[in-house]
CSV table of C-alpha atoms and ligand atoms in Angstrom, one decimal:
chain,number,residue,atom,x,y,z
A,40,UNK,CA,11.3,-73.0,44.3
A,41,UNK,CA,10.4,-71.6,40.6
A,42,UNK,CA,9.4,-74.8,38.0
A,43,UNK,CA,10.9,-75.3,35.0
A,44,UNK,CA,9.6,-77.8,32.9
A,45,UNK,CA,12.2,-79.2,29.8
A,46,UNK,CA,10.2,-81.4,27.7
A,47,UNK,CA,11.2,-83.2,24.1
A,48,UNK,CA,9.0,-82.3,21.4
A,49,UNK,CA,8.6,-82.0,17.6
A,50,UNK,CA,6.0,-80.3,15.0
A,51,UNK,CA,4.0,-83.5,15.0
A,52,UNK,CA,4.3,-84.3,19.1
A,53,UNK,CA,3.6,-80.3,19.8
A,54,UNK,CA,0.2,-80.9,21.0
A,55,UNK,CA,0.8,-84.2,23.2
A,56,UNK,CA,3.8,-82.2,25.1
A,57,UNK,CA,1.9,-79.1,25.0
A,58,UNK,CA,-0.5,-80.8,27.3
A,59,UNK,CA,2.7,-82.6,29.7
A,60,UNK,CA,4.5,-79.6,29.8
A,61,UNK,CA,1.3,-77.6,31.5
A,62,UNK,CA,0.8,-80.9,33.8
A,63,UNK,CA,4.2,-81.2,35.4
A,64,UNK,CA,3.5,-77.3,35.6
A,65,UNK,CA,0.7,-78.0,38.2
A,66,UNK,CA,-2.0,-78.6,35.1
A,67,UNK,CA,-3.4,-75.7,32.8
A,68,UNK,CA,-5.9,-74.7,35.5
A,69,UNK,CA,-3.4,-72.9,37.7
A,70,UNK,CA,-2.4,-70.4,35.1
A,71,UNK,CA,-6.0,-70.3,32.6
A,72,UNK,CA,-9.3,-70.2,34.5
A,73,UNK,CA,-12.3,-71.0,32.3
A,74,UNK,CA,-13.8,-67.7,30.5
A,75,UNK,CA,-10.5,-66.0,30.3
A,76,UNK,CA,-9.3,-64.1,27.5
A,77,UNK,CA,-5.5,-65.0,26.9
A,78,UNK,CA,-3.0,-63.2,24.9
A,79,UNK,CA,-0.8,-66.0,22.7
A,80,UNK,CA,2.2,-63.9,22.2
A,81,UNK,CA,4.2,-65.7,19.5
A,82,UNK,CA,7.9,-64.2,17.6
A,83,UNK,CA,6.9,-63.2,13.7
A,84,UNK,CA,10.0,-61.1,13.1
A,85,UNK,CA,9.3,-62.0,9.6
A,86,UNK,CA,7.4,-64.2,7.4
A,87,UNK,CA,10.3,-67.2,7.2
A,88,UNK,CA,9.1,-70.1,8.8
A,89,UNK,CA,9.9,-71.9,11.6
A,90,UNK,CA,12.2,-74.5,10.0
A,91,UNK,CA,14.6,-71.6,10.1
A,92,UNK,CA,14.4,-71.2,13.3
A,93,UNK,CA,13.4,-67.2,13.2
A,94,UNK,CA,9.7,-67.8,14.0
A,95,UNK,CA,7.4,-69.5,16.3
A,96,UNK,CA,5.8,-73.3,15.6
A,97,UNK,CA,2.5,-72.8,13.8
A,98,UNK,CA,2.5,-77.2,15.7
A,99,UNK,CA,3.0,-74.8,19.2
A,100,UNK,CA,0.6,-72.1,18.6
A,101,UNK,CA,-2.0,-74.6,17.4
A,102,UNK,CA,-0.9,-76.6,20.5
A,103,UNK,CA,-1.6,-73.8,22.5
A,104,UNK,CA,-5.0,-72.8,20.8
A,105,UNK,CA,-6.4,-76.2,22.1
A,106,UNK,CA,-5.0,-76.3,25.3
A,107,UNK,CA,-6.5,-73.1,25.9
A,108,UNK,CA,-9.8,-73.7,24.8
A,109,UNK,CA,-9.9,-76.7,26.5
A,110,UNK,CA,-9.9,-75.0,29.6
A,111,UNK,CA,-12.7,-72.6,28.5
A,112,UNK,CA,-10.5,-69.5,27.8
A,113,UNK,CA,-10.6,-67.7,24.5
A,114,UNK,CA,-7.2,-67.6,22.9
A,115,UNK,CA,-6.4,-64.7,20.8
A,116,UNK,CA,-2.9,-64.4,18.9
A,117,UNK,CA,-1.2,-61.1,18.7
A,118,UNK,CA,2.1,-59.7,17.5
A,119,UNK,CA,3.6,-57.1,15.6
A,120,UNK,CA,6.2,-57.5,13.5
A,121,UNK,CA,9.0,-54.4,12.8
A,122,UNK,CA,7.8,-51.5,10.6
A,123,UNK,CA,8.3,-52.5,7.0
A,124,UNK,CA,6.8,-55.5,7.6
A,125,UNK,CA,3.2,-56.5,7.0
A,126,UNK,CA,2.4,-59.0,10.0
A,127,UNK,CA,-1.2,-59.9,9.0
A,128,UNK,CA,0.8,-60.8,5.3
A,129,UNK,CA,3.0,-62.8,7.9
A,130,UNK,CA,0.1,-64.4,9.6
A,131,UNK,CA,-1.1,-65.3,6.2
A,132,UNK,CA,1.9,-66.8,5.1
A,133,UNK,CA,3.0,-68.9,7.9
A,134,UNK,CA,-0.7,-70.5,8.4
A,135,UNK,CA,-1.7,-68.6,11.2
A,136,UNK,CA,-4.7,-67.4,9.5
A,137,UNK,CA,-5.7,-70.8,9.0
A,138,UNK,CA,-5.8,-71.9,12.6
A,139,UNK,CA,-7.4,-68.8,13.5
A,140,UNK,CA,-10.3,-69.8,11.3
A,141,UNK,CA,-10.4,-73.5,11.9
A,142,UNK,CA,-10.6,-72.6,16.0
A,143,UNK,CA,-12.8,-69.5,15.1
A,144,UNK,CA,-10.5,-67.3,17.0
A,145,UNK,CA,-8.9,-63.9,16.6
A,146,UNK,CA,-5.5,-62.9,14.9
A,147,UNK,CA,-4.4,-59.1,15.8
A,148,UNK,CA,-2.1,-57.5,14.2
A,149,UNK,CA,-0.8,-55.2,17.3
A,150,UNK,CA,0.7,-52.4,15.1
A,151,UNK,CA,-2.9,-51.9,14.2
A,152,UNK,CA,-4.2,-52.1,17.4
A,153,UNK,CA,-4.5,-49.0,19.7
A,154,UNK,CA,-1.9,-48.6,22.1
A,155,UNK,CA,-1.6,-46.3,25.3
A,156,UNK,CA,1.8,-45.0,27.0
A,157,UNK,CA,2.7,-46.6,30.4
A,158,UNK,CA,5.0,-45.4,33.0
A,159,UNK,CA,7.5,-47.5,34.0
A,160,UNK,CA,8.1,-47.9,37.9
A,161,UNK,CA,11.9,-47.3,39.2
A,162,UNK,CA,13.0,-47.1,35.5
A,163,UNK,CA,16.7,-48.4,34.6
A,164,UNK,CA,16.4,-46.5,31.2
A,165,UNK,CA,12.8,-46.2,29.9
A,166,UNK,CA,10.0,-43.8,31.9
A,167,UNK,CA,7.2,-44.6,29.6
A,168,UNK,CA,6.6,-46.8,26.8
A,169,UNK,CA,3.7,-47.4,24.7
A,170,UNK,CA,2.3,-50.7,24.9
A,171,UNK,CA,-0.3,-52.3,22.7
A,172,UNK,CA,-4.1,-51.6,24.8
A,173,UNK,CA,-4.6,-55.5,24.2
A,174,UNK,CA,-1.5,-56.7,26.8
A,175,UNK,CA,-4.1,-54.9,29.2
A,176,UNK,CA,-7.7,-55.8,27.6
A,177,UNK,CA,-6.6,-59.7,27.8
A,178,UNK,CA,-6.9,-61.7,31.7
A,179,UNK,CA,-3.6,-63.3,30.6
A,180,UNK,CA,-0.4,-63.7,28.6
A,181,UNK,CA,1.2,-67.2,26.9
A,182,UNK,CA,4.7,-66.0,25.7
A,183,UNK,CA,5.7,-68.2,23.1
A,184,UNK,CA,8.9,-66.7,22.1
A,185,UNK,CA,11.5,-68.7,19.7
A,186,UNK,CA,15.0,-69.8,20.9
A,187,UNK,CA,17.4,-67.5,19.0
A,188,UNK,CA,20.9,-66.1,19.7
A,189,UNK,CA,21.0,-62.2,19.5
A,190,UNK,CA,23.6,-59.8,17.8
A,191,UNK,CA,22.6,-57.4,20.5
A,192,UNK,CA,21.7,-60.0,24.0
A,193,UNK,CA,23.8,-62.5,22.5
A,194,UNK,CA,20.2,-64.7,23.1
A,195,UNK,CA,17.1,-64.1,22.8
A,196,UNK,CA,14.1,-65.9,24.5
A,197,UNK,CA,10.8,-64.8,26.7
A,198,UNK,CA,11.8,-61.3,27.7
A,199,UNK,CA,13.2,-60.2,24.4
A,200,UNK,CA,10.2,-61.9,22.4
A,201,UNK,CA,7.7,-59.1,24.7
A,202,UNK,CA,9.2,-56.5,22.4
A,203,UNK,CA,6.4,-57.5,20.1
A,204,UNK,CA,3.9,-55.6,22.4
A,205,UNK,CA,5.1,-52.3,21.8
A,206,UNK,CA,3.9,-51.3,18.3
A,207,UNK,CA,5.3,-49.7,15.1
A,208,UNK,CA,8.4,-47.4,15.1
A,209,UNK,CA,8.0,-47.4,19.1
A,210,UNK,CA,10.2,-50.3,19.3
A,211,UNK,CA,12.4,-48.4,18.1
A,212,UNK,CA,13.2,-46.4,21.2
A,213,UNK,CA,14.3,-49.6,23.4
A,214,UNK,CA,17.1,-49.6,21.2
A,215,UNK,CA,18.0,-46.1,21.3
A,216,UNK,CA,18.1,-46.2,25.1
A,217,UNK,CA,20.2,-49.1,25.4
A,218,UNK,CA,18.8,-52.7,24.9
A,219,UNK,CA,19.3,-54.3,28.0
A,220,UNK,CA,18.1,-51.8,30.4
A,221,UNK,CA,15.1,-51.3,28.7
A,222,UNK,CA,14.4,-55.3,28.5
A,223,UNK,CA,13.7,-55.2,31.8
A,224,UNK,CA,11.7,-52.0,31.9
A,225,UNK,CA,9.3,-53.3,29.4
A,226,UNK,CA,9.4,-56.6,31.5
A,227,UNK,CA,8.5,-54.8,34.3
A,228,UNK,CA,5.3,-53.7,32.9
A,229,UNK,CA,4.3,-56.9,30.7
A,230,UNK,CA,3.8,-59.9,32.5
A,231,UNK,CA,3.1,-63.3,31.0
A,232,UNK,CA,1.3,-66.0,33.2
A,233,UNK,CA,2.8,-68.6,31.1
A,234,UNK,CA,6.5,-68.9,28.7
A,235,UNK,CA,6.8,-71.7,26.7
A,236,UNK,CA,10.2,-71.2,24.0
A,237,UNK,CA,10.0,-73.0,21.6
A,238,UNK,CA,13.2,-75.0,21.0
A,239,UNK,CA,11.9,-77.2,18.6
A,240,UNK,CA,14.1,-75.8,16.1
A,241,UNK,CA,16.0,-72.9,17.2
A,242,UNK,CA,18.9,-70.7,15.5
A,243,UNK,CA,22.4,-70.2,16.6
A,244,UNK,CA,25.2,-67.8,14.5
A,245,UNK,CA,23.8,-64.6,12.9
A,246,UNK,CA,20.3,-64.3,15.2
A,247,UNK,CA,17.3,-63.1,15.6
A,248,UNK,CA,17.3,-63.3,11.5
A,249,UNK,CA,19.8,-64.8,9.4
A,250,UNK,CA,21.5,-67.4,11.6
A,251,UNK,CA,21.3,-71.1,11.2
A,252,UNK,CA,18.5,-73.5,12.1
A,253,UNK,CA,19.6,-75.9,15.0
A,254,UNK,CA,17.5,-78.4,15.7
A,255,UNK,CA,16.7,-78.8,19.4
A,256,UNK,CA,13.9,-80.8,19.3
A,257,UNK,CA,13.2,-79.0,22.9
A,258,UNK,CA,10.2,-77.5,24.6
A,259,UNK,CA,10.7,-75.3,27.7
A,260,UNK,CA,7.8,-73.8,29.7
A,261,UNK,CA,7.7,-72.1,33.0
A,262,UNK,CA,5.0,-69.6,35.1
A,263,UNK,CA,8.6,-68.0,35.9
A,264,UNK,CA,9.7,-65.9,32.9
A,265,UNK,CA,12.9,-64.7,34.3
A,266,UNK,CA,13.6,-69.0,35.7
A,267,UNK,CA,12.5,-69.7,31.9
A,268,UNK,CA,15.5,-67.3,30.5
A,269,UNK,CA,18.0,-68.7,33.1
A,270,UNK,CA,17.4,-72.2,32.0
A,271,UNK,CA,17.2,-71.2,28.6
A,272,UNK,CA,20.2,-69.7,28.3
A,273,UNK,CA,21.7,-72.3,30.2
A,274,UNK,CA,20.5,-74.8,27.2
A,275,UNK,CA,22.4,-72.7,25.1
A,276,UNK,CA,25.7,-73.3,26.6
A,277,UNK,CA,25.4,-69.6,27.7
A,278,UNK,CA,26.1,-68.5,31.3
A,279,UNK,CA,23.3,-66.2,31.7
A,280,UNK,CA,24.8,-64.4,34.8
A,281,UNK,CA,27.2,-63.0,32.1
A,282,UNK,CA,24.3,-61.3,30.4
A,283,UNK,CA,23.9,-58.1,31.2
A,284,UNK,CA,20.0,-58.3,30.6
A,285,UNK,CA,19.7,-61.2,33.0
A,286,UNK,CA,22.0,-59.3,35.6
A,287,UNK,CA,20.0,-56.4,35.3
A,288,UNK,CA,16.5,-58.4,36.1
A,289,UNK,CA,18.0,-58.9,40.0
A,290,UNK,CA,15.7,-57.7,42.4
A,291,UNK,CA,13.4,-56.5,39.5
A,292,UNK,CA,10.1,-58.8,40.5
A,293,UNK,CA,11.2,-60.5,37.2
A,294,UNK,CA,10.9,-63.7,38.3
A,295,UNK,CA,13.6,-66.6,40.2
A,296,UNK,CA,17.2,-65.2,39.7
A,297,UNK,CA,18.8,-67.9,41.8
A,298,UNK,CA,19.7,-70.9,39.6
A,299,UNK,CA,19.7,-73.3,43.1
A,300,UNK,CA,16.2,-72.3,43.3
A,301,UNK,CA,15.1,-73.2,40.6
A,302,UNK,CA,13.8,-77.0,39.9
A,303,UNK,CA,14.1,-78.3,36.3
A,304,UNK,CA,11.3,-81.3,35.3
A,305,UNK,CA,11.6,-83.4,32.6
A,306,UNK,CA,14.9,-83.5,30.4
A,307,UNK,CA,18.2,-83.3,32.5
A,308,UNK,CA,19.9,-80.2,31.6
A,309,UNK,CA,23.3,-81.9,31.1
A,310,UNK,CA,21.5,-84.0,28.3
A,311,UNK,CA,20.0,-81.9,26.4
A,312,UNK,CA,22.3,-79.1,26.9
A,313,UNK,CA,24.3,-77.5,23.5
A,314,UNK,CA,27.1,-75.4,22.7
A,315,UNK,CA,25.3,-72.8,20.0
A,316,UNK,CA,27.9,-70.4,18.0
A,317,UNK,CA,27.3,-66.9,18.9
A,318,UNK,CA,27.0,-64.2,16.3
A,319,UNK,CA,29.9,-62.7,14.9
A,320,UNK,CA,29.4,-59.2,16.3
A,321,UNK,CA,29.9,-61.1,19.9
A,322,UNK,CA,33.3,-61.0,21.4
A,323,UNK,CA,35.1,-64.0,23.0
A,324,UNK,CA,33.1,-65.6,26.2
A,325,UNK,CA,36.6,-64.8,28.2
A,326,UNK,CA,36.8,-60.8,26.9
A,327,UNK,CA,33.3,-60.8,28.0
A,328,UNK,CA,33.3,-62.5,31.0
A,329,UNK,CA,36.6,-60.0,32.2
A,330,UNK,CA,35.1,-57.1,31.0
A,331,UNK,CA,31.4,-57.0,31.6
A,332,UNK,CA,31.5,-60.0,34.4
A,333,UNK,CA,34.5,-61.4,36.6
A,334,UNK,CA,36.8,-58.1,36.6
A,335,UNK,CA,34.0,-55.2,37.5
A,336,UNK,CA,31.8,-57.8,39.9
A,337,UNK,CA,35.0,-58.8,42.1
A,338,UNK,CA,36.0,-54.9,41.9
A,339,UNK,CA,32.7,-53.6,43.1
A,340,UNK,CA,33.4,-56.0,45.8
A,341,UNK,CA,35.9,-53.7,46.9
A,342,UNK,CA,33.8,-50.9,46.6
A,343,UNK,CA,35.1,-49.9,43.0
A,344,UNK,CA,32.6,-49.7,40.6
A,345,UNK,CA,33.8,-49.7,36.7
A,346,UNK,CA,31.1,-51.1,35.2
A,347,UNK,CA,30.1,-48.0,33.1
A,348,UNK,CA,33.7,-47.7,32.2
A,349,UNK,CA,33.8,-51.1,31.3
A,350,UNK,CA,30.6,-51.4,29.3
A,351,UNK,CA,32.0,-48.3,27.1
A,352,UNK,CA,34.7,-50.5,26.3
A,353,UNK,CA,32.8,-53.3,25.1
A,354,UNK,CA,30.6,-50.9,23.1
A,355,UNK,CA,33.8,-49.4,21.4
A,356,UNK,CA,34.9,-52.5,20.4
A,357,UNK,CA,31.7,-53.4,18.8
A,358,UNK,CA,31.8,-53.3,15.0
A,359,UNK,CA,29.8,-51.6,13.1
A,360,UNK,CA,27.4,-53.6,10.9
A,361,UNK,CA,28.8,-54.0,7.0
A,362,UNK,CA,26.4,-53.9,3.9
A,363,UNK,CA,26.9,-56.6,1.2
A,364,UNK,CA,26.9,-55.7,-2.6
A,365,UNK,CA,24.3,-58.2,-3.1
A,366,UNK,CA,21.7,-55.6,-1.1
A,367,UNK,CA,18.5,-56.0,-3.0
A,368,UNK,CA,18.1,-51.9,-2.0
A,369,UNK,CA,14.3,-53.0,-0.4
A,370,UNK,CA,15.3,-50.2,2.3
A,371,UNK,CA,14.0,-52.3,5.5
A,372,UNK,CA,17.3,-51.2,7.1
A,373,UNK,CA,16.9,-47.9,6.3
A,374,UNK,CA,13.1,-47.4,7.7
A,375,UNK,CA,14.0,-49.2,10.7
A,376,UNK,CA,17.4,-47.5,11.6
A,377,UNK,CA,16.5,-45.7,14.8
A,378,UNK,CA,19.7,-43.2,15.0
A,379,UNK,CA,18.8,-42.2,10.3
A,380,UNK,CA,22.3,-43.3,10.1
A,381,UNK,CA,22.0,-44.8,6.9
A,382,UNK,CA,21.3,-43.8,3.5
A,383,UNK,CA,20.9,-45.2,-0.1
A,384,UNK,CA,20.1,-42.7,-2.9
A,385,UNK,CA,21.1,-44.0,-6.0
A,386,UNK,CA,23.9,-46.3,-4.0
A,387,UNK,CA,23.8,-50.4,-5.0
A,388,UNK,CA,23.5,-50.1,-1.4
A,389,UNK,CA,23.5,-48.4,2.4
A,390,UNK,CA,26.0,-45.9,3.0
A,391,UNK,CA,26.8,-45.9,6.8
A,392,UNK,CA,27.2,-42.6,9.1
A,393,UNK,CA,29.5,-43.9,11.7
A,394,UNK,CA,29.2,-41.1,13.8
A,395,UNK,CA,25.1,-41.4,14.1
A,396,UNK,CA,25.5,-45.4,14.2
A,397,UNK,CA,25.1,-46.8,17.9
A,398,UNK,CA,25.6,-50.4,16.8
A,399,UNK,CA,21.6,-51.8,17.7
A,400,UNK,CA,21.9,-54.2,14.8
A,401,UNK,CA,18.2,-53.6,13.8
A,402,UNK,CA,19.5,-53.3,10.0
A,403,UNK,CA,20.6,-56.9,10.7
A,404,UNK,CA,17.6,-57.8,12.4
A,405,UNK,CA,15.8,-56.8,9.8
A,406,UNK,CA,17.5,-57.8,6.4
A,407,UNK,CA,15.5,-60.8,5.1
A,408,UNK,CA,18.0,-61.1,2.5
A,409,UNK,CA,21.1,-61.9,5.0
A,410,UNK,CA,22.8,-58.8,3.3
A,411,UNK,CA,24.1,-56.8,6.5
A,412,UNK,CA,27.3,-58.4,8.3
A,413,UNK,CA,28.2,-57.3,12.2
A,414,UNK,CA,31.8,-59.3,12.4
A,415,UNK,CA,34.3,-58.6,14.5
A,416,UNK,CA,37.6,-57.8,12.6
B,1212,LIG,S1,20.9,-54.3,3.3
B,1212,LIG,FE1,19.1,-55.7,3.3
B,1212,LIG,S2,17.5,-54.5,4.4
B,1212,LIG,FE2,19.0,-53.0,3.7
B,1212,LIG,S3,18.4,-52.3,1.7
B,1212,LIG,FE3,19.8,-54.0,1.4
B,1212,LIG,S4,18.5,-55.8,1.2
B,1212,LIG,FE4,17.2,-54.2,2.2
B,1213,LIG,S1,23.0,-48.5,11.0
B,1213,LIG,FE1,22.3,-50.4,11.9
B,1213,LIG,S2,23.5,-50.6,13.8
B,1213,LIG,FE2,23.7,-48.5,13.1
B,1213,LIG,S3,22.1,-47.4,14.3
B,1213,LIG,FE3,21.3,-48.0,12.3
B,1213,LIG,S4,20.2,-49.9,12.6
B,1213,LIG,FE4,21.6,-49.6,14.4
């Protein structure tokens, strides 16, 4: 059976259920052995903090620190945030430069870092990827990803948060490929020893960036990444065998993809359990569950497979993203679009080519100043 722990926890408690979360995990020296050098892998998106639910706990990461040292490894944080984006201004602003100082211990800005191009094995979408050379130099890997819903997933927790590892404009590529396919390529090739999501406040609506803070006041931490996701989601009010990620990590060495074998410690799931709103761009749980779940899983029963058919529907019916007149024209959308489909000139702001657009949301991602909309009409 995979182990999830569910643990109550806030900013000023991080530390104490930090340490209970790792116990009922079978204690810190399972997963860190003294002299190790582990990878803190946090989400810095961007420099909000983490009352808004877009970025990791500097409380967790601290947490973490200690816990870590305790046991004799040598904690190092790393991340890098998308192009346009400064991360070791991030890591200045949000305090991480701080701890880093007061535990004497390094702060890497990965899209500085060297980098080296993997191949992935049995590939869904992606053959190679480059991946930041410190995902390899490190003995192991705390995820510490942030719970968010997605425009894109519809959620986004451990798996989506390991995106971070593949520097600069290279991120890029996972969403020109198709997001979910190449989740659990890069998966296949990064593996954390250790997930904790921090769920001490998370975001529903308009995620990764502009939703709402909701505060969970939750801690969830598993050796089982793809166990963490499925009890994540499953927090979320989400059923995650609707998400096509999740789906698509079956059989991939992701992890336990059997919710009955999977044991939850700590917090009952039915209490702490919440319905979060889903962005806009999302369609109706029932579309989605007849047209990317119930409909082509009971016909490829039969032996009919429309699942590409189907998934080309859903993508149709997708809107495009919408650019408010408040646009402050700082051209982060623009950089970042993968597909160049947008434009600005001497525009008050982003003109959109519809015909380049493939709907990835990373303007939206993004747009610090909540200016891009992806609604469904
Ligand atoms: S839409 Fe947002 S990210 Fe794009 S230029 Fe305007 S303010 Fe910047
Ligand atoms: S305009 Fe936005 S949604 Fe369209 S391809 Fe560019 S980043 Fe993706």
């Amino acid at each position: 059976m995979a182990k999830v722990i569910v643990l109550k926890g806030d900013e000023r408690s991080a530390a104490k259920s930090i340490n209970e979360l790792f116990r009922l995990a079978g204690g810190i020296g399972s997963f860190i052995k003294k002299g190790d050098k582990v990878l803190l892998k946090p989400n810095f998106l961007n420099p909000k903090p983490s009352s808004t639910g877009c970025t990791t706990s500097p409380a967790v990461i601290e947490a973490v620190v200690k816990a870590v040292l305790k046991q004799g490894g040598i904690p190092i944080i790393g991340e890098s945030s998308p192009v346009s984006f400064d991360t070791e201004l991030t890591f200045k602003r949000l305090g991480i430069d701080k701890i880093a100082r007061k535990h004497r211990i390094s702060i890497i800005d990965l899209n500085k870092y060297t980098s080296r191009v993997v191949k992935v094995k049995d590939p869904l979408s992606l053959k190679k990827i480059r991946v930041s050379d410190l995902v390899f130099e490190v003995d192991k890997i705390i995820n510490l990803p942030v719970m968010k819903t997605h425009s894109l997933t519809t959620i986004s927790l451990g798996m989506k948060n390991l995106m971070g590892c593949v520097p600069g404009a290279d991120k890029l590529v996972l969403h020109r490929v198709g997001m979910h396919e190449a989740l659990v390529d890069l998966n296949s090739i990064i593996k954390p020893t250790f997930t904790i999501i921090d769920a001490i406040v998370a975001m529903e609506g308009s995620g990764p960036a502009n939703g709402k803070p909701k505060r969970m006041g939750l801690l969830i931490g598993s050796g089982d990444l793809l166990a963490s996701e499925i009890i994540g989601a499953r927090i979320m009010g989400a059923n995650p065998y609707q998400l096509k990620y999740i789906q698509l990590s079956k059989g991939k060495e992701l992890g336990e993809y059997d919710i009955d074998k999977i044991e939850v410690f700590g917090e009952k799931l039915s209490d702490v359990k919440r319905k979060f709103s889903l962005p806009s761009s999302k369609a109706s749980s029932i579309f989605s569950s007849l047209v990317l779940g119930t409909v082509p899983l009971a016909m490829s029963r039969m032996g009919i497979d429309i699942s590409r058919i189907a998934q080309k529907l859903y993508d149709f019916m997708r809107p495009y993203p919408e650019f408010l007149d408040r646009c402050r024209k700082c051209r982060r959308c623009i950089i970042n679009c993968p597909e160049k489909a947008l434009t600005l000139n001497s525009h008050p702001k982003p003109l959109l080519d519809k015909k380049k657009c493939i709907k990835c949301y990373v303007c939206d991602e993004v747009c610090i100043y909540n200016c891009v909309r992806v609604r469904r009409k």
